[in-house]
CSV table of C-alpha atoms and ligand atoms in Angstrom, one decimal:
chain,number,residue,atom,x,y,z
A,1,MET,CA,-41.6,-106.1,16.2
A,2,TRP,CA,-39.6,-109.3,15.7
A,3,THR,CA,-41.2,-112.7,15.9
A,4,LEU,CA,-39.4,-115.6,17.7
A,5,GLU,CA,-38.9,-117.1,14.2
A,6,THR,CA,-37.1,-113.9,13.0
A,7,VAL,CA,-34.9,-113.9,16.2
A,8,GLN,CA,-33.9,-117.5,15.5
A,9,LYS,CA,-33.2,-116.9,11.8
A,10,VAL,CA,-31.1,-113.9,12.6
A,11,ALA,CA,-29.2,-115.8,15.3
A,12,ALA,CA,-28.4,-118.5,12.7
A,13,VAL,CA,-26.7,-116.1,10.3
A,14,ASP,CA,-23.3,-117.5,9.5
A,15,PRO,CA,-20.5,-115.6,11.2
A,16,ALA,CA,-18.6,-115.3,7.9
A,17,VAL,CA,-21.7,-113.7,6.3
A,18,TRP,CA,-22.1,-111.3,9.3
A,19,ARG,CA,-18.5,-110.2,8.8
A,20,ALA,CA,-19.0,-109.7,5.1
A,21,ILE,CA,-22.1,-107.6,5.8
A,22,LEU,CA,-20.3,-105.4,8.2
A,23,ARG,CA,-17.3,-105.0,5.9
A,24,LEU,CA,-19.4,-104.0,3.0
A,25,MET,CA,-21.5,-101.5,5.0
A,26,VAL,CA,-18.3,-99.9,6.4
A,27,LEU,CA,-16.7,-99.8,2.9
A,28,ALA,CA,-19.7,-98.0,1.5
A,29,ARG,CA,-19.9,-95.6,4.4
A,30,LYS,CA,-16.2,-94.7,4.0
A,31,VAL,CA,-16.4,-94.3,0.2
A,32,ASP,CA,-19.5,-92.1,0.7
A,33,GLU,CA,-17.7,-90.0,3.3
A,34,GLN,CA,-14.8,-89.6,0.8
A,35,ILE,CA,-17.2,-88.5,-1.9
A,36,ILE,CA,-18.7,-85.9,0.4
A,37,LYS,CA,-15.2,-84.5,1.2
A,38,LEU,CA,-14.2,-84.4,-2.5
A,39,CYS,CA,-17.6,-82.7,-3.3
A,40,HIS,CA,-17.2,-80.0,-0.7
A,41,GLN,CA,-13.6,-79.4,-1.9
A,42,GLY,CA,-15.0,-78.6,-5.3
A,43,ARG,CA,-13.3,-81.5,-7.0
A,44,ILE,CA,-16.5,-83.2,-8.2
A,45,HIS,CA,-18.6,-81.7,-11.1
A,46,GLY,CA,-22.2,-81.2,-10.0
A,47,SER,CA,-23.7,-82.5,-6.8
A,48,SER,CA,-23.1,-85.8,-5.0
A,49,PHE,CA,-25.8,-88.2,-3.7
A,50,THR,CA,-25.0,-90.7,-1.0
A,51,GLY,CA,-26.7,-93.6,0.8
A,52,ILE,CA,-25.4,-92.8,4.3
A,53,GLY,CA,-27.7,-94.5,6.8
A,54,GLN,CA,-29.2,-96.9,4.2
A,55,GLU,CA,-26.2,-99.2,3.7
A,56,ALA,CA,-27.9,-102.3,5.2
A,57,ILE,CA,-30.4,-102.5,2.4
A,58,SER,CA,-28.1,-102.6,-0.6
A,59,THR,CA,-25.7,-104.7,1.4
A,60,ALA,CA,-28.3,-107.4,2.1
A,61,ALA,CA,-29.2,-107.7,-1.6
A,62,ALA,CA,-25.6,-107.8,-2.8
A,63,ILE,CA,-24.6,-110.5,-0.3
A,64,ALA,CA,-27.7,-112.5,-0.8
A,65,SER,CA,-27.3,-112.5,-4.6
A,66,GLN,CA,-25.8,-115.0,-7.1
A,67,PRO,CA,-23.6,-113.9,-10.0
A,68,GLN,CA,-26.4,-114.3,-12.7
A,69,ASP,CA,-28.7,-111.8,-10.8
A,70,LEU,CA,-29.6,-108.4,-12.2
A,71,PHE,CA,-29.9,-105.1,-10.4
A,72,GLY,CA,-31.5,-101.7,-11.0
A,73,PRO,CA,-29.9,-99.3,-8.6
A,74,CYS,CA,-31.1,-95.8,-7.7
A,75,ILE,CA,-29.1,-93.0,-6.2
A,76,ARG,CA,-28.4,-94.4,-2.7
A,77,ASN,CA,-27.0,-97.9,-3.6
A,78,LEU,CA,-23.3,-97.5,-3.4
A,79,ALA,CA,-23.1,-100.7,-1.3
A,80,LEU,CA,-24.7,-102.6,-4.1
A,81,HIS,CA,-22.1,-101.4,-6.7
A,82,LEU,CA,-19.3,-102.3,-4.3
A,83,GLY,CA,-20.9,-105.6,-3.2
A,84,ARG,CA,-21.3,-106.7,-6.9
A,85,GLY,CA,-17.6,-106.1,-7.7
A,86,GLU,CA,-17.0,-102.4,-8.4
A,87,THR,CA,-13.9,-101.2,-6.5
A,88,PRO,CA,-13.4,-98.1,-4.4
A,89,LEU,CA,-10.9,-97.0,-7.1
A,90,GLY,CA,-13.6,-97.5,-9.8
A,91,ILE,CA,-16.0,-95.4,-7.8
A,92,MET,CA,-13.5,-92.6,-7.2
A,93,ARG,CA,-12.7,-92.6,-10.9
A,94,GLN,CA,-16.4,-92.4,-11.7
A,95,VAL,CA,-17.2,-89.5,-9.3
A,96,LEU,CA,-14.2,-87.6,-10.4
A,97,ALA,CA,-15.1,-88.1,-14.1
A,98,ARG,CA,-11.8,-89.8,-14.9
A,99,SER,CA,-11.3,-91.7,-18.2
A,100,GLU,CA,-11.1,-95.1,-16.5
A,101,GLY,CA,-14.4,-94.7,-14.6
A,102,ALA,CA,-17.4,-96.9,-15.6
A,103,THR,CA,-18.8,-94.1,-17.9
A,104,GLY,CA,-15.4,-93.0,-19.1
A,105,GLY,CA,-15.8,-89.6,-17.4
A,106,ARG,CA,-19.2,-89.0,-18.8
A,107,ASP,CA,-21.2,-88.7,-15.6
A,108,GLY,CA,-20.9,-88.0,-11.9
A,109,ASN,CA,-21.7,-90.3,-9.0
A,110,ILE,CA,-25.1,-91.8,-9.8
A,111,HIS,CA,-25.7,-92.8,-13.5
A,112,HIS,CA,-23.3,-95.7,-13.6
A,113,GLY,CA,-23.2,-99.5,-13.4
A,114,ARG,CA,-21.3,-102.4,-14.8
A,115,LEU,CA,-23.1,-105.0,-16.9
A,116,GLU,CA,-20.4,-107.6,-16.1
A,117,ASN,CA,-21.5,-107.2,-12.4
A,118,GLY,CA,-25.2,-107.5,-13.4
A,119,VAL,CA,-25.7,-103.9,-12.4
A,120,TYR,CA,-27.5,-101.6,-14.9
A,121,ALA,CA,-26.5,-98.0,-15.1
A,122,MET,CA,-29.5,-96.1,-13.7
A,123,ILE,CA,-31.3,-93.3,-15.5
A,124,SER,CA,-32.8,-90.5,-13.5
A,125,HIS,CA,-36.4,-91.1,-14.5
A,126,LEU,CA,-37.8,-92.4,-11.2
A,127,GLY,CA,-39.5,-95.8,-11.6
A,128,ALA,CA,-38.0,-96.5,-15.0
A,129,MET,CA,-35.4,-99.0,-13.8
A,130,ILE,CA,-38.0,-101.5,-12.6
A,131,SER,CA,-39.1,-102.4,-16.1
A,132,VAL,CA,-35.5,-102.5,-17.3
A,133,VAL,CA,-34.6,-105.1,-14.6
A,134,ALA,CA,-37.9,-107.0,-15.3
A,135,GLY,CA,-37.0,-107.2,-19.0
A,136,GLY,CA,-33.5,-108.3,-18.3
A,137,VAL,CA,-34.6,-111.1,-16.1
A,138,MET,CA,-37.2,-112.2,-18.6
A,139,ALA,CA,-34.5,-112.4,-21.2
A,140,LYS,CA,-32.2,-114.4,-19.0
A,141,ARG,CA,-35.0,-116.8,-18.1
A,142,ARG,CA,-35.6,-117.4,-21.8
A,143,GLN,CA,-32.0,-118.3,-22.1
A,144,GLY,CA,-32.5,-120.9,-19.3
A,145,ILE,CA,-30.6,-118.9,-16.7
A,146,GLN,CA,-32.1,-118.9,-13.2
A,147,SER,CA,-31.7,-115.2,-12.7
A,148,VAL,CA,-33.5,-113.0,-10.2
A,149,GLY,CA,-33.8,-109.2,-10.4
A,150,VAL,CA,-33.7,-106.6,-7.7
A,151,ALA,CA,-34.8,-103.0,-8.3
A,152,PHE,CA,-34.4,-100.3,-5.7
A,153,VAL,CA,-36.9,-97.4,-5.5
A,154,GLY,CA,-37.6,-94.7,-3.0
A,155,ASP,CA,-40.9,-93.7,-1.3
A,156,GLY,CA,-41.3,-90.8,-3.7
A,157,THR,CA,-40.8,-93.1,-6.7
A,158,THR,CA,-43.8,-95.2,-5.7
A,159,SER,CA,-45.9,-92.2,-6.9
A,160,THR,CA,-44.8,-92.6,-10.5
A,161,GLY,CA,-46.8,-94.2,-13.3
A,162,ASP,CA,-43.7,-96.4,-14.2
A,163,PHE,CA,-43.8,-98.0,-10.8
A,164,HIS,CA,-47.4,-99.1,-11.3
A,165,GLU,CA,-46.9,-100.2,-14.9
A,166,ALA,CA,-43.8,-102.2,-14.1
A,167,LEU,CA,-45.3,-104.0,-11.1
A,168,ASN,CA,-48.4,-104.9,-13.0
A,169,PHE,CA,-46.4,-106.2,-15.9
A,170,ALA,CA,-44.1,-108.2,-13.7
A,171,ALA,CA,-47.1,-109.7,-11.8
A,172,VAL,CA,-48.9,-110.7,-15.0
A,173,PHE,CA,-45.8,-112.4,-16.5
A,174,ASP,CA,-44.6,-113.9,-13.2
A,175,ILE,CA,-41.2,-112.2,-13.4
A,176,PRO,CA,-38.9,-113.0,-10.5
A,177,ILE,CA,-38.1,-109.5,-9.4
A,178,LEU,CA,-37.8,-108.1,-5.9
A,179,VAL,CA,-38.7,-104.4,-5.8
A,180,ILE,CA,-37.3,-102.9,-2.7
A,181,ILE,CA,-38.8,-99.6,-1.5
A,182,GLU,CA,-36.3,-97.7,0.6
A,183,ASN,CA,-38.7,-95.7,2.6
A,184,ASN,CA,-36.4,-93.0,3.9
A,185,HIS,CA,-39.1,-90.6,5.0
A,186,TYR,CA,-38.4,-88.0,2.3
A,187,ALA,CA,-38.5,-87.5,-1.4
A,188,TYR,CA,-36.3,-84.5,-1.8
A,189,SER,CA,-38.1,-82.1,0.7
A,190,THR,CA,-41.5,-83.9,0.6
A,191,PRO,CA,-42.2,-86.0,3.7
A,192,THR,CA,-44.1,-89.2,3.3
A,193,THR,CA,-47.2,-87.5,4.7
A,194,GLY,CA,-47.3,-85.4,1.5
A,195,GLN,CA,-46.6,-88.4,-0.7
A,196,TYR,CA,-49.2,-91.1,-0.1
A,197,ARG,CA,-52.3,-91.9,2.0
A,198,CYS,CA,-52.0,-95.7,2.5
A,199,ARG,CA,-50.7,-96.8,5.8
A,200,ARG,CA,-47.8,-98.8,4.5
A,201,LEU,CA,-46.6,-98.8,0.8
A,202,ILE,CA,-46.8,-102.6,0.7
A,203,ASP,CA,-50.6,-102.3,1.2
A,204,ARG,CA,-50.5,-101.6,-2.5
A,205,ALA,CA,-49.2,-105.1,-3.2
A,206,VAL,CA,-52.6,-106.6,-2.9
A,207,GLY,CA,-53.7,-104.5,-5.9
A,208,TYR,CA,-51.1,-106.2,-8.0
A,209,GLY,CA,-51.9,-109.6,-6.7
A,210,ILE,CA,-48.4,-110.0,-5.3
A,211,ASP,CA,-46.8,-110.4,-1.8
A,212,GLY,CA,-45.8,-107.3,0.2
A,213,ILE,CA,-43.3,-107.7,3.0
A,214,SER,CA,-41.9,-105.1,5.4
A,215,ALA,CA,-38.5,-105.1,7.1
A,216,ASP,CA,-36.4,-102.8,9.3
A,217,GLY,CA,-34.0,-101.3,6.8
A,218,ASN,CA,-31.5,-100.3,9.5
A,219,ASN,CA,-31.2,-103.8,10.8
A,220,ALA,CA,-28.7,-105.5,8.6
A,221,ALA,CA,-29.3,-109.0,9.8
A,222,GLU,CA,-33.1,-108.7,9.4
A,223,MET,CA,-32.6,-107.2,5.9
A,224,TYR,CA,-30.2,-110.0,4.9
A,225,VAL,CA,-32.5,-112.8,6.2
A,226,THR,CA,-35.6,-111.3,4.6
A,227,VAL,CA,-33.9,-110.5,1.2
A,228,SER,CA,-32.2,-113.8,0.9
A,229,GLU,CA,-35.4,-115.8,1.7
A,230,ILE,CA,-37.3,-113.8,-0.9
A,231,MET,CA,-34.6,-114.1,-3.6
A,232,GLU,CA,-34.3,-117.8,-3.1
A,233,ASP,CA,-38.0,-118.3,-3.1
A,234,ILE,CA,-38.7,-116.3,-6.3
A,235,ARG,CA,-35.7,-118.0,-8.0
A,236,VAL,CA,-37.6,-121.3,-7.9
A,237,ASN,CA,-41.1,-120.0,-7.8
A,238,PRO,CA,-41.0,-116.9,-10.1
A,239,ARG,CA,-43.0,-113.9,-9.3
A,240,PRO,CA,-42.5,-110.3,-8.2
A,241,VAL,CA,-42.4,-109.3,-4.5
A,242,LEU,CA,-42.6,-105.9,-3.0
A,243,LEU,CA,-40.5,-105.2,0.1
A,244,GLU,CA,-40.7,-102.0,2.1
A,245,ALA,CA,-37.5,-101.3,4.0
A,246,GLU,CA,-38.0,-98.5,6.6
A,247,THR,CA,-35.0,-96.3,7.0
A,248,MET,CA,-33.8,-92.7,7.0
A,249,ARG,CA,-32.0,-90.4,4.6
A,250,MET,CA,-29.3,-89.1,6.9
A,251,ARG,CA,-28.1,-86.3,4.6
A,252,GLY,CA,-29.8,-83.9,2.2
A,253,HIS,CA,-31.2,-85.2,-1.1
A,254,GLY,CA,-27.7,-84.4,-2.5
A,255,GLU,CA,-24.8,-82.4,-1.1
A,256,HIS,CA,-26.3,-79.2,-2.4
A,257,ASP,CA,-29.3,-79.6,-0.1
A,258,ASN,CA,-28.9,-78.5,3.6
A,259,PHE,CA,-32.0,-80.5,4.6
A,260,LYS,CA,-33.1,-77.9,7.2
A,261,TYR,CA,-36.6,-79.1,6.6
A,262,VAL,CA,-35.9,-82.4,8.4
A,263,PRO,CA,-36.7,-82.2,12.1
A,264,GLU,CA,-33.6,-82.6,14.3
A,265,GLU,CA,-35.4,-85.2,16.5
A,266,LEU,CA,-35.9,-87.5,13.5
A,267,LEU,CA,-32.3,-87.4,12.6
A,268,LEU,CA,-31.4,-88.0,16.3
A,269,LEU,CA,-33.6,-91.0,16.4
A,270,TYR,CA,-32.0,-92.6,13.4
A,271,ARG,CA,-28.5,-91.6,14.5
A,272,ARG,CA,-29.1,-93.9,17.4
A,273,ARG,CA,-30.3,-96.6,14.9
A,274,ASP,CA,-27.3,-96.3,12.6
A,275,PRO,CA,-27.1,-99.7,10.7
A,276,ILE,CA,-23.3,-100.0,11.2
A,277,ASN,CA,-23.4,-99.3,15.0
A,278,LEU,CA,-26.4,-101.6,15.4
A,279,SER,CA,-24.5,-104.4,13.6
A,280,VAL,CA,-21.3,-103.8,15.6
A,281,ARG,CA,-23.3,-104.1,18.8
A,282,ALA,CA,-25.1,-107.2,17.7
A,283,MET,CA,-21.8,-108.8,16.6
A,284,ALA,CA,-20.1,-107.8,19.9
A,285,SER,CA,-22.9,-109.4,22.0
A,286,ALA,CA,-22.7,-112.6,19.8
A,287,LYS,CA,-18.9,-112.5,20.4
A,288,LEU,CA,-18.2,-112.3,16.7
A,289,MET,CA,-16.1,-109.1,16.8
A,290,ASN,CA,-14.7,-106.9,19.6
A,291,ALA,CA,-14.1,-103.2,19.7
A,292,GLU,CA,-10.4,-103.5,18.7
A,293,GLU,CA,-11.2,-105.7,15.7
A,294,PHE,CA,-13.8,-103.2,14.5
A,295,ALA,CA,-11.4,-100.3,14.9
A,296,ALA,CA,-8.8,-102.2,12.9
A,297,LEU,CA,-11.3,-102.9,10.2
A,298,GLU,CA,-12.2,-99.2,10.0
A,299,THR,CA,-8.6,-98.2,9.8
A,300,GLU,CA,-7.8,-100.7,7.0
A,301,ILE,CA,-10.8,-99.6,4.9
A,302,GLU,CA,-10.1,-95.9,5.5
A,303,ALA,CA,-6.6,-96.4,4.1
A,304,GLU,CA,-7.9,-98.3,1.1
A,305,VAL,CA,-10.4,-95.6,0.3
A,306,ALA,CA,-7.9,-92.8,0.8
A,307,ALA,CA,-5.4,-94.6,-1.5
A,308,ALA,CA,-8.2,-95.0,-4.2
A,309,ALA,CA,-9.0,-91.3,-4.0
A,310,ARG,CA,-5.3,-90.3,-4.3
A,311,GLN,CA,-4.9,-92.6,-7.3
A,312,ALA,CA,-8.0,-91.3,-9.1
A,313,LEU,CA,-7.0,-87.6,-8.4
A,314,SER,CA,-3.7,-88.2,-10.0
A,315,GLU,CA,-5.3,-89.4,-13.2
A,316,GLN,CA,-6.6,-87.4,-16.2
A,317,GLU,CA,-10.1,-86.4,-17.2
A,318,PRO,CA,-11.0,-87.6,-20.7
A,319,ALA,CA,-9.4,-85.7,-23.6
A,320,ALA,CA,-11.7,-83.1,-25.2
A,321,ASP,CA,-11.5,-84.8,-28.6
A,322,THR,CA,-13.2,-87.9,-27.2
A,323,LEU,CA,-16.3,-85.9,-26.2
A,324,LEU,CA,-18.6,-87.4,-28.8
A,325,ARG,CA,-17.5,-91.0,-28.3
A,326,GLY,CA,-20.6,-93.1,-27.5
A,327,VAL,CA,-23.0,-90.4,-28.6
A,328,TYR,CA,-23.3,-91.5,-32.2
A,329,ALA,CA,-22.7,-94.9,-33.7
A,330,ASP,CA,-19.2,-95.2,-35.1
A,331,ALA,CA,-19.3,-94.9,-38.9
B,401,TPP,C1,-40.2,-89.2,-13.0
B,401,TPP,C2,-39.3,-88.3,-12.2
B,401,TPP,N1,-39.9,-87.2,-11.5
B,401,TPP,C3,-39.1,-86.4,-10.7
B,401,TPP,C4,-37.7,-86.6,-10.7
B,401,TPP,C5,-36.9,-85.6,-9.9
B,401,TPP,N2,-36.4,-86.3,-8.6
B,401,TPP,C6,-35.2,-86.9,-8.6
B,401,TPP,S1,-34.9,-87.7,-7.2
B,401,TPP,C7,-36.4,-87.2,-6.5
B,401,TPP,C8,-36.8,-87.6,-5.2
B,401,TPP,C9,-36.8,-89.1,-5.0
B,401,TPP,O1,-37.3,-89.5,-3.8
B,401,TPP,P1,-37.4,-91.0,-3.4
B,401,TPP,O2,-38.0,-91.8,-4.5
B,401,TPP,O3,-38.1,-91.1,-2.1
B,401,TPP,O4,-35.9,-91.4,-3.3
B,401,TPP,P2,-34.8,-90.9,-2.3
B,401,TPP,O5,-34.1,-89.7,-2.9
B,401,TPP,O6,-35.4,-90.5,-1.0
B,401,TPP,O7,-33.8,-92.0,-2.1
B,401,TPP,C10,-37.1,-86.4,-7.5
B,401,TPP,C11,-38.4,-85.8,-7.2
B,401,TPP,C12,-37.2,-87.6,-11.5
B,401,TPP,N3,-35.9,-87.9,-11.5
B,401,TPP,N4,-38.0,-88.5,-12.2
B,402,MG,MG1,-37.2,-91.2,-0.2
């Protein structure tokens, strides 16, 4: 439930920021949809993992950030990669394992990042990225750089030992890191009722002696206001904060998963709460964008993404004799 204060803050979001938020969410959605298409056409090696329905969360963090900030993405943070400077073409090259992709054709659509964008390439071990980001921020601070870190985790990830160790470490050393739990109701096929017994995951924050805040992960304006306030606060008053963003995973764990275990009513509920549609409606009622302008934005982005896919498809996979590059130190 929004307080009057939240309503006022959301109403005060700059129209240019609103447009940037919407554009990034639509871009991420269209790139994800393109990935799904390529995956089902058999053009992607392995499975594909998307963030459809969760775009508002990564978008808020990317738009609220400063260049010196550091990020630990997980598997549903395409909007973060794009918001921090990765291009649709870069993503298409990555998922299609082309030589020019971020990992040079070494991985599929999740284990990638670009240090020049402040985005670490994730590793699969759930919870491990929190300490990586905490360490990176610690190093930057020792160099006198006012960096803030953001690590993204899922509800299932909160059950790992790494999650606990990293939060405790960050609390003890006052590391300015925002840990965002994207609570999307499922960890693979395990619903949150089979995952934890606390009422809200941020109830655990008190055990670490840190602040825990919750936000509606499908409400882009609320996410943006919440995340930017936390990031600016911990930038000058360094400490970790736990933020639980309630959302819904709108597809299977990956494209190999038909997610028949998710009740249809739950999906229906969140289809009505789609973050892009909610933003379009909010912007229309604030007279910031009308239906024709939104349709034009969608068409423009669809064309950009389709061109990126065509370009990447026309390129080569890495040559076989480069296979061991990056595995051993060059002699
Ligand atoms: C330590 C660890 N345990 C198990 C796995 C296998 N695994 C990969 S993703 C996943 C589910 C993650 O769920 P959640 O944290 O809720 O994120 P979501 O997929 O919902 O975004 C599991 C169990 C893993 N990668 N690492
Ligand atoms: Mg989950």
